[in-house]
Short mmCIF file of C-alpha atoms in Angstrom, two decimals:
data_model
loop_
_atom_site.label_atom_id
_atom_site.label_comp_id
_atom_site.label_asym_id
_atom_site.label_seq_id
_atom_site.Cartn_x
_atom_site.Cartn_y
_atom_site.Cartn_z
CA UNK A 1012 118.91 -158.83 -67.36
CA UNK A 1013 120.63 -159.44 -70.58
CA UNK A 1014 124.16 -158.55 -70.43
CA UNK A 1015 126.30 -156.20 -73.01
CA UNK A 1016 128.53 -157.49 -75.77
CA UNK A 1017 131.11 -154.68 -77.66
CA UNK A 1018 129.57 -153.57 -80.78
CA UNK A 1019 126.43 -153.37 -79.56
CA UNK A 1020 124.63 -149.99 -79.66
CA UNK A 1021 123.51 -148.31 -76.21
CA UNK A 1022 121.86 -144.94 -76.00
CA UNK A 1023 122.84 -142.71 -73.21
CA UNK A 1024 120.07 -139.94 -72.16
CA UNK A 1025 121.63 -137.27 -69.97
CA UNK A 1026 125.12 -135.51 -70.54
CA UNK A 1027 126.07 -134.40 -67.08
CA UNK A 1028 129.35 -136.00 -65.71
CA UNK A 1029 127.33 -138.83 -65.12
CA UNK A 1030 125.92 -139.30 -68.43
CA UNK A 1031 129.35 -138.40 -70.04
CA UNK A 1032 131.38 -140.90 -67.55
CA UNK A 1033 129.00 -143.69 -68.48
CA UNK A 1034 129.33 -142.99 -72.02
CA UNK A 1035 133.39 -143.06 -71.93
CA UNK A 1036 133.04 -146.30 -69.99
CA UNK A 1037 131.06 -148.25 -72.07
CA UNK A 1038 132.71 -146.70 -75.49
CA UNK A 1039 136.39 -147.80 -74.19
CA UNK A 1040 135.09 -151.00 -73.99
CA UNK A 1041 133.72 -151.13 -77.60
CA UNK A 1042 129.96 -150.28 -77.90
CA UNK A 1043 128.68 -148.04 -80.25
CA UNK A 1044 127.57 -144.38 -77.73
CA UNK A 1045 125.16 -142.25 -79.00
CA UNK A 1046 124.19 -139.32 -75.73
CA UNK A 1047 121.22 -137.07 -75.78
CA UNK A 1048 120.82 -134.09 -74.30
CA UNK A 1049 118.55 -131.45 -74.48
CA UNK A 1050 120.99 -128.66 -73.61
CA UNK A 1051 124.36 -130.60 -74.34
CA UNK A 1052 127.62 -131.42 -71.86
CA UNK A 1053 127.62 -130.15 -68.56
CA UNK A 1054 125.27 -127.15 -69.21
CA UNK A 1055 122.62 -128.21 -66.31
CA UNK A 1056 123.58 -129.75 -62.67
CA UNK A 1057 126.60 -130.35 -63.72
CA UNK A 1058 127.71 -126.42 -64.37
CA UNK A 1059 126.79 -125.34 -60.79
CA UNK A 1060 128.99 -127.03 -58.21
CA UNK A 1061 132.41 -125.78 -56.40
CA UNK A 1062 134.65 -128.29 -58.36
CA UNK A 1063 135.74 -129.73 -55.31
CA UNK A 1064 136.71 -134.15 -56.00
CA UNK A 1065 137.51 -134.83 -51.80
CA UNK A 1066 137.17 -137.95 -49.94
CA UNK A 1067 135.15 -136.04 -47.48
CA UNK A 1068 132.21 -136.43 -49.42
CA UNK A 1069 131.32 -139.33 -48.07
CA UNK A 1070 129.51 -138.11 -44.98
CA UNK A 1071 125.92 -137.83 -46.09
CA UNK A 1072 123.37 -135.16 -44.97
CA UNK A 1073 121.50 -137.88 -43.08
CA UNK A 1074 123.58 -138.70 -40.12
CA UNK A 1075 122.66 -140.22 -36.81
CA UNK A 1076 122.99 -136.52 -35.50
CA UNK A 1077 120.93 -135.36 -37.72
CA UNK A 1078 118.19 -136.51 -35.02
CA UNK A 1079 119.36 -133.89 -32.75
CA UNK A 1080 119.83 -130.84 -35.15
CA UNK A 1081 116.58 -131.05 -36.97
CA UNK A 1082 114.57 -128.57 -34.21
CA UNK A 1083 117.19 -125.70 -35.52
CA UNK A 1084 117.02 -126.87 -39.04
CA UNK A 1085 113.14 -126.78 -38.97
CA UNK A 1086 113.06 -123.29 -37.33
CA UNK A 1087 115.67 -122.18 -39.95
CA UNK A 1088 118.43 -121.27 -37.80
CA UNK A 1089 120.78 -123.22 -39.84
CA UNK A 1090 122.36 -121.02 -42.88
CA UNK A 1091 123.32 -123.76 -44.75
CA UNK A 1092 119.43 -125.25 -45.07
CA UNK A 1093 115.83 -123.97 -46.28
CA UNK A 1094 113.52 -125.98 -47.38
CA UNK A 1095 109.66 -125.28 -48.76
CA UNK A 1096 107.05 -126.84 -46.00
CA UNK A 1097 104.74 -127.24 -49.10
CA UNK A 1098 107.11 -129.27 -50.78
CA UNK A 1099 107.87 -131.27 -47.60
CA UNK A 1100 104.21 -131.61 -46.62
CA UNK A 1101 103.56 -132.64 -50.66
CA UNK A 1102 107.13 -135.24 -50.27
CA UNK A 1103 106.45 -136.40 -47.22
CA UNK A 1104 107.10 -139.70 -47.75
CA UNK A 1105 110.54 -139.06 -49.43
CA UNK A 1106 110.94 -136.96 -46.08
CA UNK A 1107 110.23 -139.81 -43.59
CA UNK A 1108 112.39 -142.42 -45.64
CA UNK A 1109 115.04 -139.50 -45.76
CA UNK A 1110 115.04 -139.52 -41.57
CA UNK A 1111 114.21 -143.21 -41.53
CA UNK A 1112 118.07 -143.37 -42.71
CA UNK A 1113 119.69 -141.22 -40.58
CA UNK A 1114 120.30 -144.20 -38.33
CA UNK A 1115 124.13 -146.07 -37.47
CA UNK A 1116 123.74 -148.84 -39.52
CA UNK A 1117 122.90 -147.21 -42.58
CA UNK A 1118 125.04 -144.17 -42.17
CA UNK A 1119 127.98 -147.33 -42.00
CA UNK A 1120 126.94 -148.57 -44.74
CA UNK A 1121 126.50 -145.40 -46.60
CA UNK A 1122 129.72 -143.90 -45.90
CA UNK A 1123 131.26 -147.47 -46.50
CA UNK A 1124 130.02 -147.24 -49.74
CA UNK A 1125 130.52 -143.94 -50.72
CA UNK A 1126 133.96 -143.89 -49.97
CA UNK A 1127 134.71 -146.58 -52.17
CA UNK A 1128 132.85 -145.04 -55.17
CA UNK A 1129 134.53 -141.79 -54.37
CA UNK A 1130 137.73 -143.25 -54.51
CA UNK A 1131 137.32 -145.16 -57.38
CA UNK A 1132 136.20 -141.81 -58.87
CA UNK A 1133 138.99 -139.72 -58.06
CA UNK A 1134 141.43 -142.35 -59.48
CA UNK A 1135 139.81 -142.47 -62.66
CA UNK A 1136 139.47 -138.90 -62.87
CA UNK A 1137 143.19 -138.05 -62.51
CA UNK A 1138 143.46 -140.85 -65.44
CA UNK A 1139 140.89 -139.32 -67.78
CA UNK A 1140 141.72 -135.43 -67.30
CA UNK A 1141 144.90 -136.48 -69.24
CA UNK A 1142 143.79 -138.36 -71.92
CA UNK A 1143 141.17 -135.64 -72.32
CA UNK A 1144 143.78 -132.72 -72.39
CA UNK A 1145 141.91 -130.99 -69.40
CA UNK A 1146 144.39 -131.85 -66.69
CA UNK A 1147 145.62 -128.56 -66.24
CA UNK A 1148 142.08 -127.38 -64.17
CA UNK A 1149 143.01 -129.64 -61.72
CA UNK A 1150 144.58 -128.44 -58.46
CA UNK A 1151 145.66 -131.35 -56.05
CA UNK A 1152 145.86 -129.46 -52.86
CA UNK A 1153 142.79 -129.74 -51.01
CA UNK A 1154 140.27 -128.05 -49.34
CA UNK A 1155 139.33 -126.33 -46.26
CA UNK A 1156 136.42 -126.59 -43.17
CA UNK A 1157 136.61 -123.12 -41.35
CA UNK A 1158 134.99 -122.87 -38.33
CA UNK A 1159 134.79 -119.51 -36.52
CA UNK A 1160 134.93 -120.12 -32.71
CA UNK A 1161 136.20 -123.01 -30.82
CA UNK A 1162 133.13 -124.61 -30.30
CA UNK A 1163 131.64 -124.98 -33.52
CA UNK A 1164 135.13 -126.99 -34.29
CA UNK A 1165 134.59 -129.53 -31.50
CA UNK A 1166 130.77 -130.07 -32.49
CA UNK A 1167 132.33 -131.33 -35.91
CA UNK A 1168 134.02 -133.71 -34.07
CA UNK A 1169 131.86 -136.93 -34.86
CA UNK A 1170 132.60 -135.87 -38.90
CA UNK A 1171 136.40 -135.68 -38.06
CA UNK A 1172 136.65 -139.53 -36.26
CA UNK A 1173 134.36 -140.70 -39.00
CA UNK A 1174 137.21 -139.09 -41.72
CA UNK A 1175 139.61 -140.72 -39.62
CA UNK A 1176 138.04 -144.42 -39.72
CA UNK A 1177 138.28 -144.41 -42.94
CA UNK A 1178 141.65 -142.96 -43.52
CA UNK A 1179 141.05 -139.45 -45.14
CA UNK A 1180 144.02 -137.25 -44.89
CA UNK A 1181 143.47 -133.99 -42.75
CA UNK A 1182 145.25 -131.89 -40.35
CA UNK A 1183 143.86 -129.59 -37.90
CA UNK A 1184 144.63 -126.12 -38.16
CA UNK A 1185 145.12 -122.85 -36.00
CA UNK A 1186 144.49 -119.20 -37.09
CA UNK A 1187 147.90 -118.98 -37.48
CA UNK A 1188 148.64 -122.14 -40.03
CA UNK A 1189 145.36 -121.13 -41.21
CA UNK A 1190 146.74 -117.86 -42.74
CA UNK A 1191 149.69 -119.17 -44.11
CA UNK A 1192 147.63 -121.36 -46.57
CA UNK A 1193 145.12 -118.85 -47.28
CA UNK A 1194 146.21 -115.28 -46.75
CA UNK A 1195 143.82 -113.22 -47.94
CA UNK A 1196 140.92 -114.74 -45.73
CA UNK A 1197 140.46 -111.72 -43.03
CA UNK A 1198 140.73 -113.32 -39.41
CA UNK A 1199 137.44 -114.21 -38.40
CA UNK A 1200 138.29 -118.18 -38.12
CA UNK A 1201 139.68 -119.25 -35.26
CA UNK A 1202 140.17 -123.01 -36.22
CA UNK A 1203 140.28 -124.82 -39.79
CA UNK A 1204 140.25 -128.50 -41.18
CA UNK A 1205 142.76 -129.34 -43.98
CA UNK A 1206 141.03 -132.32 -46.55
CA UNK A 1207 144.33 -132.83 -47.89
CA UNK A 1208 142.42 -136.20 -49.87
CA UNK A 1209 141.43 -133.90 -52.20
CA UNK A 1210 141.42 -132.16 -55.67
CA UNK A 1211 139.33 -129.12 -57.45
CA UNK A 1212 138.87 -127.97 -60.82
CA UNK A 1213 138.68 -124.53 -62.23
CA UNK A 1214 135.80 -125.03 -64.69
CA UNK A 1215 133.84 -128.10 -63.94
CA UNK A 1216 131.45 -127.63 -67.30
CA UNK A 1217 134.61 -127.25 -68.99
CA UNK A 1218 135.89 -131.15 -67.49
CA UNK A 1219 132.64 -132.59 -68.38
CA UNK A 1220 132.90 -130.90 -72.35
CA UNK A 1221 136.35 -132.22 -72.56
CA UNK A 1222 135.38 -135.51 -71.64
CA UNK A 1223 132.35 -135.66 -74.27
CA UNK A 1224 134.98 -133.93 -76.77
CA UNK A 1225 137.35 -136.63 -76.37
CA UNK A 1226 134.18 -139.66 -76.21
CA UNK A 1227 133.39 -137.86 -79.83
CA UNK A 1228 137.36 -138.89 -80.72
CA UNK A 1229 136.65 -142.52 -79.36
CA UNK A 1230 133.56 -142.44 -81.51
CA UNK A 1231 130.52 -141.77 -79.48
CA UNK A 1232 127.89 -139.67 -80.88
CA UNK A 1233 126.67 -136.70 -78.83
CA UNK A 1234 122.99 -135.26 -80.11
CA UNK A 1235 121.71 -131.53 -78.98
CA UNK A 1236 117.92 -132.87 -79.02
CA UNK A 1237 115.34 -133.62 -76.34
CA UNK A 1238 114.41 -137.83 -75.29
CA UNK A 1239 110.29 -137.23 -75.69
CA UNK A 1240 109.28 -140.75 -76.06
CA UNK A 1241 110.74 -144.57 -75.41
CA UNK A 1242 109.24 -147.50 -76.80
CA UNK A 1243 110.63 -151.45 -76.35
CA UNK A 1244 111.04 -152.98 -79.28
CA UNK A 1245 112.20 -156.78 -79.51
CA UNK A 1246 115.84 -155.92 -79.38
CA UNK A 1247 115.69 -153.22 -77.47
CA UNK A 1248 114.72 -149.68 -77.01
CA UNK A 1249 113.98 -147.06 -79.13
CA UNK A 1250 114.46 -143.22 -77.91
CA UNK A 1251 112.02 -140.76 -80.09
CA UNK A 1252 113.46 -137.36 -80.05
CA UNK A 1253 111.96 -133.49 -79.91
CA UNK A 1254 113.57 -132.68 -83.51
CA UNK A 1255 111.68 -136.14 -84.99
CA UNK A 1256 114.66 -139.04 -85.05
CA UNK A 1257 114.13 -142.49 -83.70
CA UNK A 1258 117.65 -143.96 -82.42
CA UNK A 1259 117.56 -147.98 -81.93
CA UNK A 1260 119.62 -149.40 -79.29
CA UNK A 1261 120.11 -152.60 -77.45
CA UNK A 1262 120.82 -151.11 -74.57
CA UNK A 1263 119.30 -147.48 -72.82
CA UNK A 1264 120.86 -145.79 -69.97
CA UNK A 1265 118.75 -143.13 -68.13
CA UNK A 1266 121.28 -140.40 -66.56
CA UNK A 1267 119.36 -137.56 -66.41
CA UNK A 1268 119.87 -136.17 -62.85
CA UNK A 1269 117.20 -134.55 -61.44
CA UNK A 1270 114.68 -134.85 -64.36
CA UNK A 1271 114.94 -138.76 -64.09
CA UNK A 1272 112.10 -138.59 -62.00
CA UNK A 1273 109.75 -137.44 -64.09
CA UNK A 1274 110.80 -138.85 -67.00
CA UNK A 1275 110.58 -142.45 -65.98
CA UNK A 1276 107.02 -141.88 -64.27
CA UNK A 1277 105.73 -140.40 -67.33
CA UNK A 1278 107.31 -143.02 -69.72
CA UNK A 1279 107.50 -146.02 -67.64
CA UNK A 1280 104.78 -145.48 -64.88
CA UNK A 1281 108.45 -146.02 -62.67
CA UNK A 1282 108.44 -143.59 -59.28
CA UNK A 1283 111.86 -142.59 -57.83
CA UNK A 1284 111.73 -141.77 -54.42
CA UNK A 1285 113.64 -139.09 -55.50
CA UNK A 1286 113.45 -135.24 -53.23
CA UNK A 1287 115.82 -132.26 -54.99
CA UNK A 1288 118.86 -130.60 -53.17
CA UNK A 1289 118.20 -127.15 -54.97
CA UNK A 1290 121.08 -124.73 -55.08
CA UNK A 1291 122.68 -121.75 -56.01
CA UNK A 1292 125.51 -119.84 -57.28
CA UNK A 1293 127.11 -116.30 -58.36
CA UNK A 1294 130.74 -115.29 -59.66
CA UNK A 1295 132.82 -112.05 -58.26
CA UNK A 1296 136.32 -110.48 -58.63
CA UNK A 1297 138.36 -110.85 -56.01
CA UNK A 1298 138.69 -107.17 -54.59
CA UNK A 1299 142.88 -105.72 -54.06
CA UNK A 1300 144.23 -108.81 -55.72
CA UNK A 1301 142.76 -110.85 -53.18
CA UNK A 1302 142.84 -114.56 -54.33
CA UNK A 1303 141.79 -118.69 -52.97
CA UNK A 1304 144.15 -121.23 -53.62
CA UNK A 1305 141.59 -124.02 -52.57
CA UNK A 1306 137.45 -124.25 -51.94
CA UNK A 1307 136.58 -122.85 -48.65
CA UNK A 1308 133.63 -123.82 -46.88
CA UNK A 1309 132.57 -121.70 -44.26
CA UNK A 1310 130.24 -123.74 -41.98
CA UNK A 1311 128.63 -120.92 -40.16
CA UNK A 1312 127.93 -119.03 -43.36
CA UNK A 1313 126.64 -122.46 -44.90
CA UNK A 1314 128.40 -121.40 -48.32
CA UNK A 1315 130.96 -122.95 -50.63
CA UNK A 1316 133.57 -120.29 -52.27
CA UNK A 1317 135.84 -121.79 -54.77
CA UNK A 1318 138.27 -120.18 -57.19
CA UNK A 1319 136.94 -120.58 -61.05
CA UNK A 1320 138.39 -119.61 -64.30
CA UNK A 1321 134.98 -116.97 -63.95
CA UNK A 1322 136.14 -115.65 -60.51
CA UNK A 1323 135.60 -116.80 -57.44
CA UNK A 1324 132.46 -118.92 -57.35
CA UNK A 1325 130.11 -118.60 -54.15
CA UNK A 1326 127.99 -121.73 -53.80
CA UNK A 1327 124.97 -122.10 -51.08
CA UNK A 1328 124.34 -124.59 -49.43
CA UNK A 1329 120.73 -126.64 -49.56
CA UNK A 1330 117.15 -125.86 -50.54
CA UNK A 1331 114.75 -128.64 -50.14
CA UNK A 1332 111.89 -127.99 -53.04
CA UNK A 1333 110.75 -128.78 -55.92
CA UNK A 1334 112.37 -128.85 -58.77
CA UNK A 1335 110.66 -125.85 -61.07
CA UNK A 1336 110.12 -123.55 -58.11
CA UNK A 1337 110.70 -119.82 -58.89
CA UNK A 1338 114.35 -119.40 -57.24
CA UNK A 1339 114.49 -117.55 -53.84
CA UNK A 1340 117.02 -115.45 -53.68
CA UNK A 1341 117.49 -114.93 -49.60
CA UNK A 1342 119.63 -117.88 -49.07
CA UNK A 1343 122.13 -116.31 -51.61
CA UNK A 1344 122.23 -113.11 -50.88
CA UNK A 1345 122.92 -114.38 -47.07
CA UNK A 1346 125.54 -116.19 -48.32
CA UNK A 1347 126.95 -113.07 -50.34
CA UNK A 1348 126.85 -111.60 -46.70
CA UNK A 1349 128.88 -114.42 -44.97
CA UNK A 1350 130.89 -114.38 -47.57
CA UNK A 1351 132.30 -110.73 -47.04
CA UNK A 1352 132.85 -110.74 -43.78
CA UNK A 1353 135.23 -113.64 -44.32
CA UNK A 1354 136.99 -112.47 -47.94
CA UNK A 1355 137.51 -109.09 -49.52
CA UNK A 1356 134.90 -109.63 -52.52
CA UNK A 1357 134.65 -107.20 -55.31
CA UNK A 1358 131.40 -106.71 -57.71
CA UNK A 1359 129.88 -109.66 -58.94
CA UNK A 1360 130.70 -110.48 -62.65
CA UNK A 1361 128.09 -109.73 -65.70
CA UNK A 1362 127.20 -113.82 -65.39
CA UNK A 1363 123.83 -114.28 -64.43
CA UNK A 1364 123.14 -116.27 -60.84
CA UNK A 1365 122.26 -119.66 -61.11
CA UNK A 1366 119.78 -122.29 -59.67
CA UNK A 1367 120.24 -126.15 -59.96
CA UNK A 1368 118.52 -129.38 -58.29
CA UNK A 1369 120.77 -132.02 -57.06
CA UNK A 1370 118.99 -135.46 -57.18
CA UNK A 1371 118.26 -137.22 -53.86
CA UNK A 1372 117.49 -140.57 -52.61
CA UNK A 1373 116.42 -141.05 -49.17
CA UNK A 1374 119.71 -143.12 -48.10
CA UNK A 1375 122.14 -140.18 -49.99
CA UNK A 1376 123.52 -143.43 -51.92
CA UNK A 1377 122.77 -143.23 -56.14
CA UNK A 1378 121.27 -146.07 -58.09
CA UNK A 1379 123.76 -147.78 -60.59
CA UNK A 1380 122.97 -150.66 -62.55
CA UNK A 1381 119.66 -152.84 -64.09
CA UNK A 1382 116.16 -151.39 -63.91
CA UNK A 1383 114.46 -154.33 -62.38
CA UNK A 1384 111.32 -156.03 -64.94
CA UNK A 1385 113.02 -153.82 -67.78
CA UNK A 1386 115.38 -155.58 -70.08
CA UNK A 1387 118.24 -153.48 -71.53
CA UNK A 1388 117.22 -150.59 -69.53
CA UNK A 1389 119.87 -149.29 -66.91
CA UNK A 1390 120.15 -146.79 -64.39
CA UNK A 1391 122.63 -144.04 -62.98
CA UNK A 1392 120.54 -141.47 -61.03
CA UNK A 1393 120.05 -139.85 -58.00
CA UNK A 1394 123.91 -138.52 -57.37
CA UNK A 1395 122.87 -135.88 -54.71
CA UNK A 1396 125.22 -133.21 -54.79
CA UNK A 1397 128.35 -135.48 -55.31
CA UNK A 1398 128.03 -135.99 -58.96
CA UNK A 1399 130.76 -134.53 -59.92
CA UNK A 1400 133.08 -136.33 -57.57
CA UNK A 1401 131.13 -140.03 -58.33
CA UNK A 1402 129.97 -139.61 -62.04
CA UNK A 1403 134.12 -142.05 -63.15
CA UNK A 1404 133.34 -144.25 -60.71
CA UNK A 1405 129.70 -144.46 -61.41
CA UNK A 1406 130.56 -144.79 -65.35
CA UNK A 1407 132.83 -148.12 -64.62
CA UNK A 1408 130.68 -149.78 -62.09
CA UNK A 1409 127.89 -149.08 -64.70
CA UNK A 1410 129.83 -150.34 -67.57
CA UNK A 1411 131.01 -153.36 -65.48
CA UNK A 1412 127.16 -154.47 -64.83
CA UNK A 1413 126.44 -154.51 -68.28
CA UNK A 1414 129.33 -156.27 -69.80
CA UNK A 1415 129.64 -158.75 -66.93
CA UNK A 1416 132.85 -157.80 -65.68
CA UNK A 1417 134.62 -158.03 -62.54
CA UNK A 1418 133.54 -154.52 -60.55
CA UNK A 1419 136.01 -152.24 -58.83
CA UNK A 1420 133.53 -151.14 -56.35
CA UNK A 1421 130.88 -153.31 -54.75
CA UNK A 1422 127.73 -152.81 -56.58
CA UNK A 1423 125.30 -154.08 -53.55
CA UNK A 1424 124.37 -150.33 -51.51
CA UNK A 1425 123.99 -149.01 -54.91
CA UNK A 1426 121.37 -151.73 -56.61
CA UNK A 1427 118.22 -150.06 -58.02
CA UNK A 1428 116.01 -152.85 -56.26
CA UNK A 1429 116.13 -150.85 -52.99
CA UNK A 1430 113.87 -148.63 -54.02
CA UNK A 1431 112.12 -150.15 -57.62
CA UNK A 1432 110.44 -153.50 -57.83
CA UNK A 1433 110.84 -155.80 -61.11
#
């Protein structure tokens, strides 16, 4: 793989906080960023998550106890999870390499990994927020596991050693201590976990346009259009574009989320074992000046509730489908359900609900760097729900690869050649 020199051009398709945090990365270091995006800076995957940046991320879906809950999660006893048995019968492959990983030595690996991206992320986050003037939607203090009974608390036990081992900050917290950091939560949690290791933001579409506003002050281009066509040409690639341009560039980088997928197979003949973490969310008023200071996540109602500069945001947890399916609307409104016995909610706001697909690979773990067999052409896909809290990190190790640099993170779990052949 030819390596990247400063001054050289490199097109970026994909303007999610991954897109845009490759994009800074590689402009800081002197190339010449042009981004495309059909809908433009964190207005797709990137506009529907809780905000949350926590260490605590780095537990994947596909543990080694995922082996014993998958009876309940196949009879869909589990609040948090649907899933489509067309789609799973039609991905069934992605589904046995998904389970094939829920194993020890991979979930090691993977949360070894992870941690160290995440990490890397959240440091360069607190960095760029200030130099993009949008460090005042960041809140530093935390978030919060409730459990309601006793029981559910120790069964999380396994999550809490493994948050332990690698040094996450937490504390353990009664009904009592509980209510003194959240108030206005009624009383039906009887035990809490503290991820102290952690920030939020109030907008995160609003981070992401600040960061593509302030890669527009660096110099980077950012172009409303649609990628329809690649073609290699001797020094490069060329992208062909939905409103007729052709933009020339040494160097391509595909961060498109979940529509990587398709678009490589169609352009490339490249298939990404790729499966799609669909989810959901809806904005309310707080009802009687009821208020969050933090993200909640209720793991018996399998939601996400956040404060947002909409409201408060209620997020659900995953659907396992494909990408374009009609949106079901059950697994919200049962969150909506959860949700109120736990928080006095008022009406929901005039914004419309939304659906999104998060981008999964069957070991949870993204794909940074060279597309093997395709010169100048480099990937930064498959960021599961995380994206928002590994799209820095993901931008530097990316921008490391190309220029040669020492990395910050070990780029090794995250190699495309897992999964692609040159």
């Amino acid at each position: 793989m030819t390596q990247a020199r400063p001054g050289q051009k490199v097109v970026v398709l994909g303007a999610g906080m991954v897109g845009i945090a490759c994009a800074l990365s590689l402009q800081q270091r002197g190339m010449a960023v042009s981004v495309v995006d059909p809908l433009g800076p964190g207005a797709a995957t990137s506009h529907g998550n809780a905000g949350v940046l926590a260490r605590s991320s780095l537990l994947p879906f596909n543990h080694p106890g995922l082996w014993t809950q998958l009876p309940g999660l196949l009879r869909g006893k589990n609040p948090g999870f649907r899933y489509s048995p067309r789609w799973m019968l039609d991905q069934w492959r992605w589904g046995l390499s998904f389970l094939g990983h829920a194993r020890s030595s991979v979930f090691l690996e993977t949360t070894t990994a992870l941690d160290a991206l995440i990490r890397h992320s959240g440091d360069v986050h607190h960095r760029w927020m200030t130099e993009a003037g949008v460090a005042h939607r960041r809140r530093d203090d935390g978030w919060l596991f409730l459990y309601r009974s006793e029981a559910t608390f120790e069964a999380a036990a396994a999550g809490r050693e493994t948050l332990a081992r690698f040094g996450v900050r937490t504390r353990s917290l009664d009904a009592d201590a509980l209510h003194a950091l959240e108030p206005h939560l009624k009383p039906v949690f009887r035990r809490a976990l503290w991820v102290q290791d952690a920030s939020s933001v109030d907008s995160p579409a609003e981070v992401v346009r600040g960061y593509a506003a302030w890669l527009q002050t660096l110099g980077g281009t950012l172009r409303i259009d649609k990628a329809q066509r690649l073609t290699r040409d001797a020094p490069g690639w060329t992208v062909h574009t939905a409103s007729g341009m052709a933009l020339a560039a040494e160097h391509l980088v595909i961060a498109l989320g979940p529509w990587s997928r398709d678009f490589l197979r169609e352009q490339l003949d490249l298939r990404l074992p790729m499966g799609f973490e669909r989810g959901q969310h809806r904005h309310f008023r707080p009802a009687n000046g009821a208020s969050l200071n933090r993200p909640v996540y209720d793991t018996a109602g399998g939601y996400v509730m956040a404060p947002m500069a909409q409201g408060l945001r209620l997020t659900t947890g995953v659907e396992l489908n494909a990408q374009h399916a009609p949106p079901h609307r059950e697994q919200l409104e049962a969150a909506e359900r959860a949700a109120r016995e736990a928080m006095p909610l008022g009406e929901r706001t005039e914004e419309a609900d939304w659906l999104g697909s998060r981008p999964t690979l069957p070991d949870c773990r993204p794909m940074i760097g060279a597309c093997p067999g395709r010169d100048g052409l480099w990937l930064a896909v498959g960021h599961q729900h995380i994206g928002f809290s590994t799209g820095p990190g993901t931008g530097e190790l990316l921008a490391q690869l190309m220029l040669g640099e020492p990395t910050a993170v070990d780029p090794h779990p995250f190699r495309p050649q897992r999964f692609l052949c040159g």
